[in-house]
PDB file of C-alpha atoms in Angstrom:
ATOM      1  CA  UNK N   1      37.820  55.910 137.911  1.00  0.00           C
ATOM      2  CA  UNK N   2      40.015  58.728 137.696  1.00  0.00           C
ATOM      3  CA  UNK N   3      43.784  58.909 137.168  1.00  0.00           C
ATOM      4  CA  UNK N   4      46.147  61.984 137.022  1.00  0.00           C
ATOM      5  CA  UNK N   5      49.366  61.833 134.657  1.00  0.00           C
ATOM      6  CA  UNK N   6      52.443  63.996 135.747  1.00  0.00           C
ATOM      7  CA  UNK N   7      54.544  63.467 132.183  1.00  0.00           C
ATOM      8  CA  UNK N   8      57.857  65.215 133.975  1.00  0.00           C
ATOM      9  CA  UNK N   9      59.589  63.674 136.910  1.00  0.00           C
ATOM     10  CA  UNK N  10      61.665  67.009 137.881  1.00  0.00           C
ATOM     11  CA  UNK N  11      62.085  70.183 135.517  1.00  0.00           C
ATOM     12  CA  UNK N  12      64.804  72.660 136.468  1.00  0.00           C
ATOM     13  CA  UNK N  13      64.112  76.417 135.546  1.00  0.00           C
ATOM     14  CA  UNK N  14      66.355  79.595 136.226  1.00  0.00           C
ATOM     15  CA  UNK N  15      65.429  81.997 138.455  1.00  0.00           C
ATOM     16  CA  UNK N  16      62.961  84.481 136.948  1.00  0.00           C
ATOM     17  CA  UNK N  17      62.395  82.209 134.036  1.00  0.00           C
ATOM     18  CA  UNK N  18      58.696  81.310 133.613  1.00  0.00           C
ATOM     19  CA  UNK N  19      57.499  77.863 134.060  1.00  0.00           C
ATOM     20  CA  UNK N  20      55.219  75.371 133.190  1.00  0.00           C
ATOM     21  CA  UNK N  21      54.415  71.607 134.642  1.00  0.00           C
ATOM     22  CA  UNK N  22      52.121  69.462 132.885  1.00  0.00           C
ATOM     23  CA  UNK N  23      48.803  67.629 134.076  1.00  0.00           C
ATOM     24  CA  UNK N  24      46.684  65.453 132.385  1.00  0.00           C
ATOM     25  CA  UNK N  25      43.811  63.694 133.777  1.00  0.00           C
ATOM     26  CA  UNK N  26      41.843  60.865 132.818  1.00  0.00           C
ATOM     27  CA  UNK N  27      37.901  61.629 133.904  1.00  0.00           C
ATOM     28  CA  UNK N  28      34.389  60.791 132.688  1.00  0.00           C
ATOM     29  CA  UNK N  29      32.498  63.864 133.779  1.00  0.00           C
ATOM     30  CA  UNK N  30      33.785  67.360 134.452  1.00  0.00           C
ATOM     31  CA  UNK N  31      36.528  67.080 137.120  1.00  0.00           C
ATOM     32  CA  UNK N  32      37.383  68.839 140.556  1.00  0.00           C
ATOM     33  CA  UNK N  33      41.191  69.525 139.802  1.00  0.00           C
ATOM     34  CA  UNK N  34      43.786  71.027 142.191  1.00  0.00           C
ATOM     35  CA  UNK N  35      47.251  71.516 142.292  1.00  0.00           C
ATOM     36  CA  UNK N  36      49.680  71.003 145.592  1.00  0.00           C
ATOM     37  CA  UNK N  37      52.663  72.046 146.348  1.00  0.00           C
ATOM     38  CA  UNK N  38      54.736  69.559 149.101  1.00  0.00           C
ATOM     39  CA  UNK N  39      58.003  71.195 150.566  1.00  0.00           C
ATOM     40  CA  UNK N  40      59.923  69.175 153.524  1.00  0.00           C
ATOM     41  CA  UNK N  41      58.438  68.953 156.625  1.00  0.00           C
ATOM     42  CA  UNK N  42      54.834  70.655 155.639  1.00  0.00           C
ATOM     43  CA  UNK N  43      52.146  69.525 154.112  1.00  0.00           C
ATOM     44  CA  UNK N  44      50.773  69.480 151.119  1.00  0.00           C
ATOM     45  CA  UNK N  45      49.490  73.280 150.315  1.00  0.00           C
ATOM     46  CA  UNK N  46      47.204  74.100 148.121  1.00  0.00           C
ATOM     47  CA  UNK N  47      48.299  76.671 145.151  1.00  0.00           C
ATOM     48  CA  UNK N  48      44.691  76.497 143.427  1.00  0.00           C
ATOM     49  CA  UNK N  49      41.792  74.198 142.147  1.00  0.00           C
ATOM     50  CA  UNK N  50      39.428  74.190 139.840  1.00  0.00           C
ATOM     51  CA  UNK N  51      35.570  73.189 139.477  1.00  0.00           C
ATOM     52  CA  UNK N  52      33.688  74.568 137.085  1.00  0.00           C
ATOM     53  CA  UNK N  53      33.153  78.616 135.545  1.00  0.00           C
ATOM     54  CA  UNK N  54      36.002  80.670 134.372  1.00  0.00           C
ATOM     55  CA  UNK N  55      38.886  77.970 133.108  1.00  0.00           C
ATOM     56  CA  UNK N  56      41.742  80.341 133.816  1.00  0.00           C
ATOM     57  CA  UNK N  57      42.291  79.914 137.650  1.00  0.00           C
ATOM     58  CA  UNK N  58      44.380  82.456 139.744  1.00  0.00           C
ATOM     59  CA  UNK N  59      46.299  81.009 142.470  1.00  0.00           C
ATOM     60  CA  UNK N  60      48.192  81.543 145.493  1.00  0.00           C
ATOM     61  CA  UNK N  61      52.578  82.832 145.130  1.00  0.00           C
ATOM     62  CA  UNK N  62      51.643  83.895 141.584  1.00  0.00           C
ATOM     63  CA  UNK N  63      50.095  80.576 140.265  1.00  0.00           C
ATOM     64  CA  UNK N  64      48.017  79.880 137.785  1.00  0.00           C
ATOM     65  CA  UNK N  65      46.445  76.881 135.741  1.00  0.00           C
ATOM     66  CA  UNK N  66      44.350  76.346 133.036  1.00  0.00           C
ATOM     67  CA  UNK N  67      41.555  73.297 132.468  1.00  0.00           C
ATOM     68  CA  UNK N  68      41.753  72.312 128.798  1.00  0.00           C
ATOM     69  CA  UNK N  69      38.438  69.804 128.567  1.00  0.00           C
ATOM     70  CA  UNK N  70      39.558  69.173 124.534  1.00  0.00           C
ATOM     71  CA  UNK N  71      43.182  67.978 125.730  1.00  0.00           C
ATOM     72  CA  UNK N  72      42.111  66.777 129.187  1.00  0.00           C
ATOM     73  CA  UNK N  73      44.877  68.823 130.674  1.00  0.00           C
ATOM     74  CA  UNK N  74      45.203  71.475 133.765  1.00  0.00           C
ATOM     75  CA  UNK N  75      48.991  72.635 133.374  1.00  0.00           C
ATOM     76  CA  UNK N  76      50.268  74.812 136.069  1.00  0.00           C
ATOM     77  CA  UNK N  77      52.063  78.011 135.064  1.00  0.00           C
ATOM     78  CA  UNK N  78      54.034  80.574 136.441  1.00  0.00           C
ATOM     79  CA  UNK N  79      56.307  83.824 135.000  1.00  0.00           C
ATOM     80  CA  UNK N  80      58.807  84.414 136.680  1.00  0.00           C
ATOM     81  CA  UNK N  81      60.103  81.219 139.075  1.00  0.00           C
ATOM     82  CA  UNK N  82      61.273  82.520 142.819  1.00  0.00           C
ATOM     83  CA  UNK N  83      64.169  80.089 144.414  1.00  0.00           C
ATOM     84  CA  UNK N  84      61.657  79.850 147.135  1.00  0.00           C
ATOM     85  CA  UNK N  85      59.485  77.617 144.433  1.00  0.00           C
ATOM     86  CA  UNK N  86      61.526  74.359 144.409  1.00  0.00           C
ATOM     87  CA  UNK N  87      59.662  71.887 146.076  1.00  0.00           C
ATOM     88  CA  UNK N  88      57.814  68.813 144.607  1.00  0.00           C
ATOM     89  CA  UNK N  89      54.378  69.533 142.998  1.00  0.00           C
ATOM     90  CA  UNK N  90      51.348  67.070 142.634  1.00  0.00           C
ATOM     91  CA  UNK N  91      48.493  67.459 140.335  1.00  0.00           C
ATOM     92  CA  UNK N  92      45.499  65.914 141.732  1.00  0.00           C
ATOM     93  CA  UNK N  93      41.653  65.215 140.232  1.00  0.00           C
ATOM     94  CA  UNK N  94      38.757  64.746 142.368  1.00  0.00           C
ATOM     95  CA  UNK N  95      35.265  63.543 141.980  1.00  0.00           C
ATOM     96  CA  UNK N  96      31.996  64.661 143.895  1.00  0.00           C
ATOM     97  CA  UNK N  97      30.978  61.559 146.208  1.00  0.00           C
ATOM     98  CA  UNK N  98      29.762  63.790 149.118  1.00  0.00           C
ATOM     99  CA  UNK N  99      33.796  64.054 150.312  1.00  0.00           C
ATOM    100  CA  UNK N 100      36.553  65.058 148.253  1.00  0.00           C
ATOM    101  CA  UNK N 101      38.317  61.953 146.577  1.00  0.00           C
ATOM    102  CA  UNK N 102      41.504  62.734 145.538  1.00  0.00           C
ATOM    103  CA  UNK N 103      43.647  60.788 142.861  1.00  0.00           C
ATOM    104  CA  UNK N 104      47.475  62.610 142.677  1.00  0.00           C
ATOM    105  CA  UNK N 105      49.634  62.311 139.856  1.00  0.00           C
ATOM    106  CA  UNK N 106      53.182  61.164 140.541  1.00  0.00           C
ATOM    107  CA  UNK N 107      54.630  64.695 141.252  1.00  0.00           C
ATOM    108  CA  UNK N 108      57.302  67.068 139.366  1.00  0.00           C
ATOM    109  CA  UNK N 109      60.090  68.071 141.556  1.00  0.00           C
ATOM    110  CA  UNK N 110      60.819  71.057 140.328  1.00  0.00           C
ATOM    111  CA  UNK N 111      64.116  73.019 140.877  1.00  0.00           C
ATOM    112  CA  UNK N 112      65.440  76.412 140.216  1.00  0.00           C
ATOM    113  CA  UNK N 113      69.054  77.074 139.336  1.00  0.00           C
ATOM    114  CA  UNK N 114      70.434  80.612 140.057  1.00  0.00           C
TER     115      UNK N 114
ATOM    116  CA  UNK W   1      43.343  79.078 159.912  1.00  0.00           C
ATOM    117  CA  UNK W   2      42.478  75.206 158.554  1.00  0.00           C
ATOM    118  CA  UNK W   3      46.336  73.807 160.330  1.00  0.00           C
ATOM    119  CA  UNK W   4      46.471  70.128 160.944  1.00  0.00           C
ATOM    120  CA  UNK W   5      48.943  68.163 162.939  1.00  0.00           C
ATOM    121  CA  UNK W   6      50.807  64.857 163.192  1.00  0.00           C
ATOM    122  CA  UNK W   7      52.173  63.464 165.988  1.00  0.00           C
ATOM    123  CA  UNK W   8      54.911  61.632 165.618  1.00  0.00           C
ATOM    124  CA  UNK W   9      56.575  63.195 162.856  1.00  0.00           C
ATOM    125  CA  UNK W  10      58.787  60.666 162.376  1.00  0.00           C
ATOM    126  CA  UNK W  11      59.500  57.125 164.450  1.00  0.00           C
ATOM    127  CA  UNK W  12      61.215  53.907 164.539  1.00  0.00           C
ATOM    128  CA  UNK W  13      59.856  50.750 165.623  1.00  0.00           C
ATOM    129  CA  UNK W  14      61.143  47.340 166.025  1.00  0.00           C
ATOM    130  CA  UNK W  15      59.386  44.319 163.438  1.00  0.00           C
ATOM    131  CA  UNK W  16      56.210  43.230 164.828  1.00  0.00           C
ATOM    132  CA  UNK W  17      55.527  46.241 167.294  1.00  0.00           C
ATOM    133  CA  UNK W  18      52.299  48.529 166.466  1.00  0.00           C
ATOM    134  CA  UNK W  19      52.936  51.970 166.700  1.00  0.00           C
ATOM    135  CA  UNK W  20      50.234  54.984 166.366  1.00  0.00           C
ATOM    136  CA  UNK W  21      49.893  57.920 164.308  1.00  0.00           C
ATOM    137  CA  UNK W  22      47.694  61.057 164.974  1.00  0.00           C
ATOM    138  CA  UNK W  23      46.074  63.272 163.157  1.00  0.00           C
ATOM    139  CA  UNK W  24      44.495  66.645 165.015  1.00  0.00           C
ATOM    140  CA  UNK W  25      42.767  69.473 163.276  1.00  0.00           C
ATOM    141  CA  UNK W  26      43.530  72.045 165.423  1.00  0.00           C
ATOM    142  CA  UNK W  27      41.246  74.726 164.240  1.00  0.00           C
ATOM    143  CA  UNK W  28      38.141  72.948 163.115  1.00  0.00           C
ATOM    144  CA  UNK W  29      36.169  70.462 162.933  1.00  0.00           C
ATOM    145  CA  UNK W  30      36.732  68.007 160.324  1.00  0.00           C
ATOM    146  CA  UNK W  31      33.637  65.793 159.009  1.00  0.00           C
ATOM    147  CA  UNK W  32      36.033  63.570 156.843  1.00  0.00           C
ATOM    148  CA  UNK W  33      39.228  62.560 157.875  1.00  0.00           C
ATOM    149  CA  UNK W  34      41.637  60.895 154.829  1.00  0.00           C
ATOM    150  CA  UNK W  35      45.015  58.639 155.363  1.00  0.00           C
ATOM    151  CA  UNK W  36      47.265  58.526 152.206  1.00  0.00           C
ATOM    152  CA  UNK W  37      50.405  56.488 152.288  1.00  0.00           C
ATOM    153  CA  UNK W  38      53.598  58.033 149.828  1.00  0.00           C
ATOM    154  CA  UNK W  39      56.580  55.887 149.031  1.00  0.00           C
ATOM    155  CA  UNK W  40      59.834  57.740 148.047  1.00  0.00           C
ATOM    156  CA  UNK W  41      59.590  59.800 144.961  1.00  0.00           C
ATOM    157  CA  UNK W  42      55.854  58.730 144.157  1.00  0.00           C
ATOM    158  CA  UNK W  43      52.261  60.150 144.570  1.00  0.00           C
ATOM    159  CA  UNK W  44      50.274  60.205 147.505  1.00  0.00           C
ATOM    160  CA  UNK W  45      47.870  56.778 147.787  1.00  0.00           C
ATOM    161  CA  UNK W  46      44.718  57.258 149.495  1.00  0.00           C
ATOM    162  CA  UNK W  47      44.077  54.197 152.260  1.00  0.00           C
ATOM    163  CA  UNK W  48      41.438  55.300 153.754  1.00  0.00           C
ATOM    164  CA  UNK W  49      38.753  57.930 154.274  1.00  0.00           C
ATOM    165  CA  UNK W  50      37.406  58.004 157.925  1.00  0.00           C
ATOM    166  CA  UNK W  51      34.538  60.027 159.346  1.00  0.00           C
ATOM    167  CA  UNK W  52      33.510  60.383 163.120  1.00  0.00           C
ATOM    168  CA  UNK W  53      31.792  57.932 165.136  1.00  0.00           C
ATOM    169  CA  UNK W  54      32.018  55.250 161.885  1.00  0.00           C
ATOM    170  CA  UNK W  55      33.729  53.302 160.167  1.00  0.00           C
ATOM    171  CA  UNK W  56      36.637  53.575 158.139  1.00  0.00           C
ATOM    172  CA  UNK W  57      36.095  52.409 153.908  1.00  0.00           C
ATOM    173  CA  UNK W  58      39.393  51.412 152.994  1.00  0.00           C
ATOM    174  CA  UNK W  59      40.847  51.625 149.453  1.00  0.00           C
ATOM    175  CA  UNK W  60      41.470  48.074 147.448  1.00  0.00           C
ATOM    176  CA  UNK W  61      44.302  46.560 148.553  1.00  0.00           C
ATOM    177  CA  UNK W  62      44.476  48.130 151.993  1.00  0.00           C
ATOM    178  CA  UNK W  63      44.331  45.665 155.025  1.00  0.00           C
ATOM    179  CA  UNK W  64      42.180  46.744 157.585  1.00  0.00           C
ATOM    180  CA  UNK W  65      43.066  45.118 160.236  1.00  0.00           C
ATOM    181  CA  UNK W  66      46.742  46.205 159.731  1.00  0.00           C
ATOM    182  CA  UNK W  67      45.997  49.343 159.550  1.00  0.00           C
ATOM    183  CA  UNK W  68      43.185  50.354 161.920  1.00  0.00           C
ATOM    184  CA  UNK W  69      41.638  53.775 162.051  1.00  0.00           C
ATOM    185  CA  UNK W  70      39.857  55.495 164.416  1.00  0.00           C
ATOM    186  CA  UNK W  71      38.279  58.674 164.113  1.00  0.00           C
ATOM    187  CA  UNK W  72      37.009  59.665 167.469  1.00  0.00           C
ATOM    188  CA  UNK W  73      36.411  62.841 167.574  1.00  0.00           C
ATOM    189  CA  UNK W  74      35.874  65.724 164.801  1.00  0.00           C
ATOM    190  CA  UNK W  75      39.021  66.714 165.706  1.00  0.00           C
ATOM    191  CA  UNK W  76      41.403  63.551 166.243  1.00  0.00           C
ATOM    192  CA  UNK W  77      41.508  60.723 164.104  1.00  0.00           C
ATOM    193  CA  UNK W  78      44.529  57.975 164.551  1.00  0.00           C
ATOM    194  CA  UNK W  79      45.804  55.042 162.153  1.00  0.00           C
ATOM    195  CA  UNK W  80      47.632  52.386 164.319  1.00  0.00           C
ATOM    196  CA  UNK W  81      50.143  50.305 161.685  1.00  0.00           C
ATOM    197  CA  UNK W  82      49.803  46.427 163.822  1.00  0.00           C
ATOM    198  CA  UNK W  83      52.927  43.975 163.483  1.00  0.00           C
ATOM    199  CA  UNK W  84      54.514  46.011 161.500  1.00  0.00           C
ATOM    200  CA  UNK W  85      57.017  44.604 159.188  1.00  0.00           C
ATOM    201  CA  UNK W  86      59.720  46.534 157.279  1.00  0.00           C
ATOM    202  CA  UNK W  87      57.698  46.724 153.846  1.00  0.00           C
ATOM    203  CA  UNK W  88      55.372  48.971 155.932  1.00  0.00           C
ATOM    204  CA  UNK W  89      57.834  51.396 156.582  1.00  0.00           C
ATOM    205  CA  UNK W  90      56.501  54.519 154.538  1.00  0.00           C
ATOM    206  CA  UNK W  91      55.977  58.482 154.553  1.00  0.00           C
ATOM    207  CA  UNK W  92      52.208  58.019 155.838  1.00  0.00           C
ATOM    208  CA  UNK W  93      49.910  61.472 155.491  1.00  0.00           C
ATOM    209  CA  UNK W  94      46.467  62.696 156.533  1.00  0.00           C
ATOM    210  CA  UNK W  95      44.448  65.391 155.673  1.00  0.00           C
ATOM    211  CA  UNK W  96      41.277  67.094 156.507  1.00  0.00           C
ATOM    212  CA  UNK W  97      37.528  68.117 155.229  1.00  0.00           C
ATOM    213  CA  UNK W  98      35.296  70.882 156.617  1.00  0.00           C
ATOM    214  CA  UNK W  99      31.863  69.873 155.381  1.00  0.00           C
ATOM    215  CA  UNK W 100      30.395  67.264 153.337  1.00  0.00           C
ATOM    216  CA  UNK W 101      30.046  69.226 149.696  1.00  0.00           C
ATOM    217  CA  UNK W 102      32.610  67.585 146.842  1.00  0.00           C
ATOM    218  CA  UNK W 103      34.188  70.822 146.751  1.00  0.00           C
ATOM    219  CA  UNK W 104      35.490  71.403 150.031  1.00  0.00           C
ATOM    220  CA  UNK W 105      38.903  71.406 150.579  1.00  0.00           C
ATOM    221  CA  UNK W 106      41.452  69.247 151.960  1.00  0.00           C
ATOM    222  CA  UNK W 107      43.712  70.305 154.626  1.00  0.00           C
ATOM    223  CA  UNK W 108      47.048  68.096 154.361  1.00  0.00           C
ATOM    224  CA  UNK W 109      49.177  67.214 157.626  1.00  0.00           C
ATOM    225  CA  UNK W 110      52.904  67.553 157.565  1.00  0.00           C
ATOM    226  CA  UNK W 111      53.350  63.462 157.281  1.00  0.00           C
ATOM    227  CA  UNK W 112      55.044  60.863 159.694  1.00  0.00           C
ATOM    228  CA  UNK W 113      57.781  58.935 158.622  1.00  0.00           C
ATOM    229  CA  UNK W 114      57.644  55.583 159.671  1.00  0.00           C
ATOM    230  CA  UNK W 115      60.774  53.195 159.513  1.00  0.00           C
ATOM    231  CA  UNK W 116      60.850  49.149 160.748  1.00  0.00           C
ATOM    232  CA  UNK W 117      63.710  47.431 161.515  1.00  0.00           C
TER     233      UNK W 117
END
């Protein structure tokens, strides 16, 4: 079974610093991982996933992650942090059963200080 | 494109009342239908994974006849919490599919908040 580990409960970054939240994910065969973004009062959106080719992924608001098979990790990065960007952010891992089964780590709340 | 909707997004209900939550796609037509349950400040549980005109499979641990889902429709599925009983009280989320390949994507709902007294 798969499991997702979210090492930081909530990082705080200034405003136009870059930032980084980690992912790690526990797997057998090659993953489906995504990364969500949860603000209050919407749902989940999705900044970007990944499934197989090209393990630098490009994502939505200036996201990106990379999938590191040797250290099991897919950490989400960005350059320069907005305000807009606090919210709480979940790493997630799927498998392919015929549906999408998602496993979510335990989110990073991440906020920005001006 | 790809919205879904809950309905209520938030209530309160009295111990041992059932209350019903919805979950619409509003633009499409979802083949799987998912129901995740998120306590304060922790991830998102899957409960359930639903698909039209069957059967819901229900994740260990999850009691199905507490928490019943029905997905009528490829557009409308619902989760009805029975006797509920303040432990059930939860931020309770759905999502969406389009299609039956692993690497669709899910479309998330904006949650209901559900508190027993």
């Amino acid at each position: 079974a798969q499991s997702v580990t979210q090492p930081d409960i909530h990082i705080t970054v200034s405003e136009g610093a870059s930032l980084e939240l980690r992912c790690n994910y526990s797997y057998g065969a090659t993953p489906y991982l995504f990364w969500y973004v949860q603000s209050p009062g919407q749902g989940l959106q999705l900044l970007l996933k990944y499934f197989s080719g090209d393990t630098l992924v490009q994502g939505i608001k200036g996201f990106e992650a990379e999938f590191k098979r040797s250290q099991s990790s897919f950490n989400l990065r960005k350059p320069s942090v907005h305000w807009s960007d606090a919210a709480e952010y979940f790493c997630a891992v799927g498998a392919d059963t015929g549906f999408q089964k998602l496993v979510f780590g335990t989110g990073t709340r991440l906020l920005v200080s001006p | 494109g790809a919205v879904v909707s809950q309905h209520p997004s938030w209530v309160i209900c009295k111990s041992g009342t059932s209350v019903k939550i919805e979950c619409r796609s509003l633009d499409f037509q979802a083949t799987t239908m998912f129901w995740y349950r998120q306590f304060p400040k922790q991830s998102l549980m899957l409960m359930a994974t639903s698909n039209e005109g069957s059967k819901a499979t229900y994740e260990q641990g999850v009691e199905k006849d507490k928490f019943l889902i029905n997905h009528a429709s490829l557009t409308l599925s619902t989760l009805t919490v029975t006797s509920a009983h303040p432990e059930d009280s939860s931020f309770y989320i759905c999502s969406a599919e389009i299609g039956t390949s692993g690497s669709n994507e899910q479309y998330f709902g904006p949650g209901t908040r559900l508190t027993v007294t």
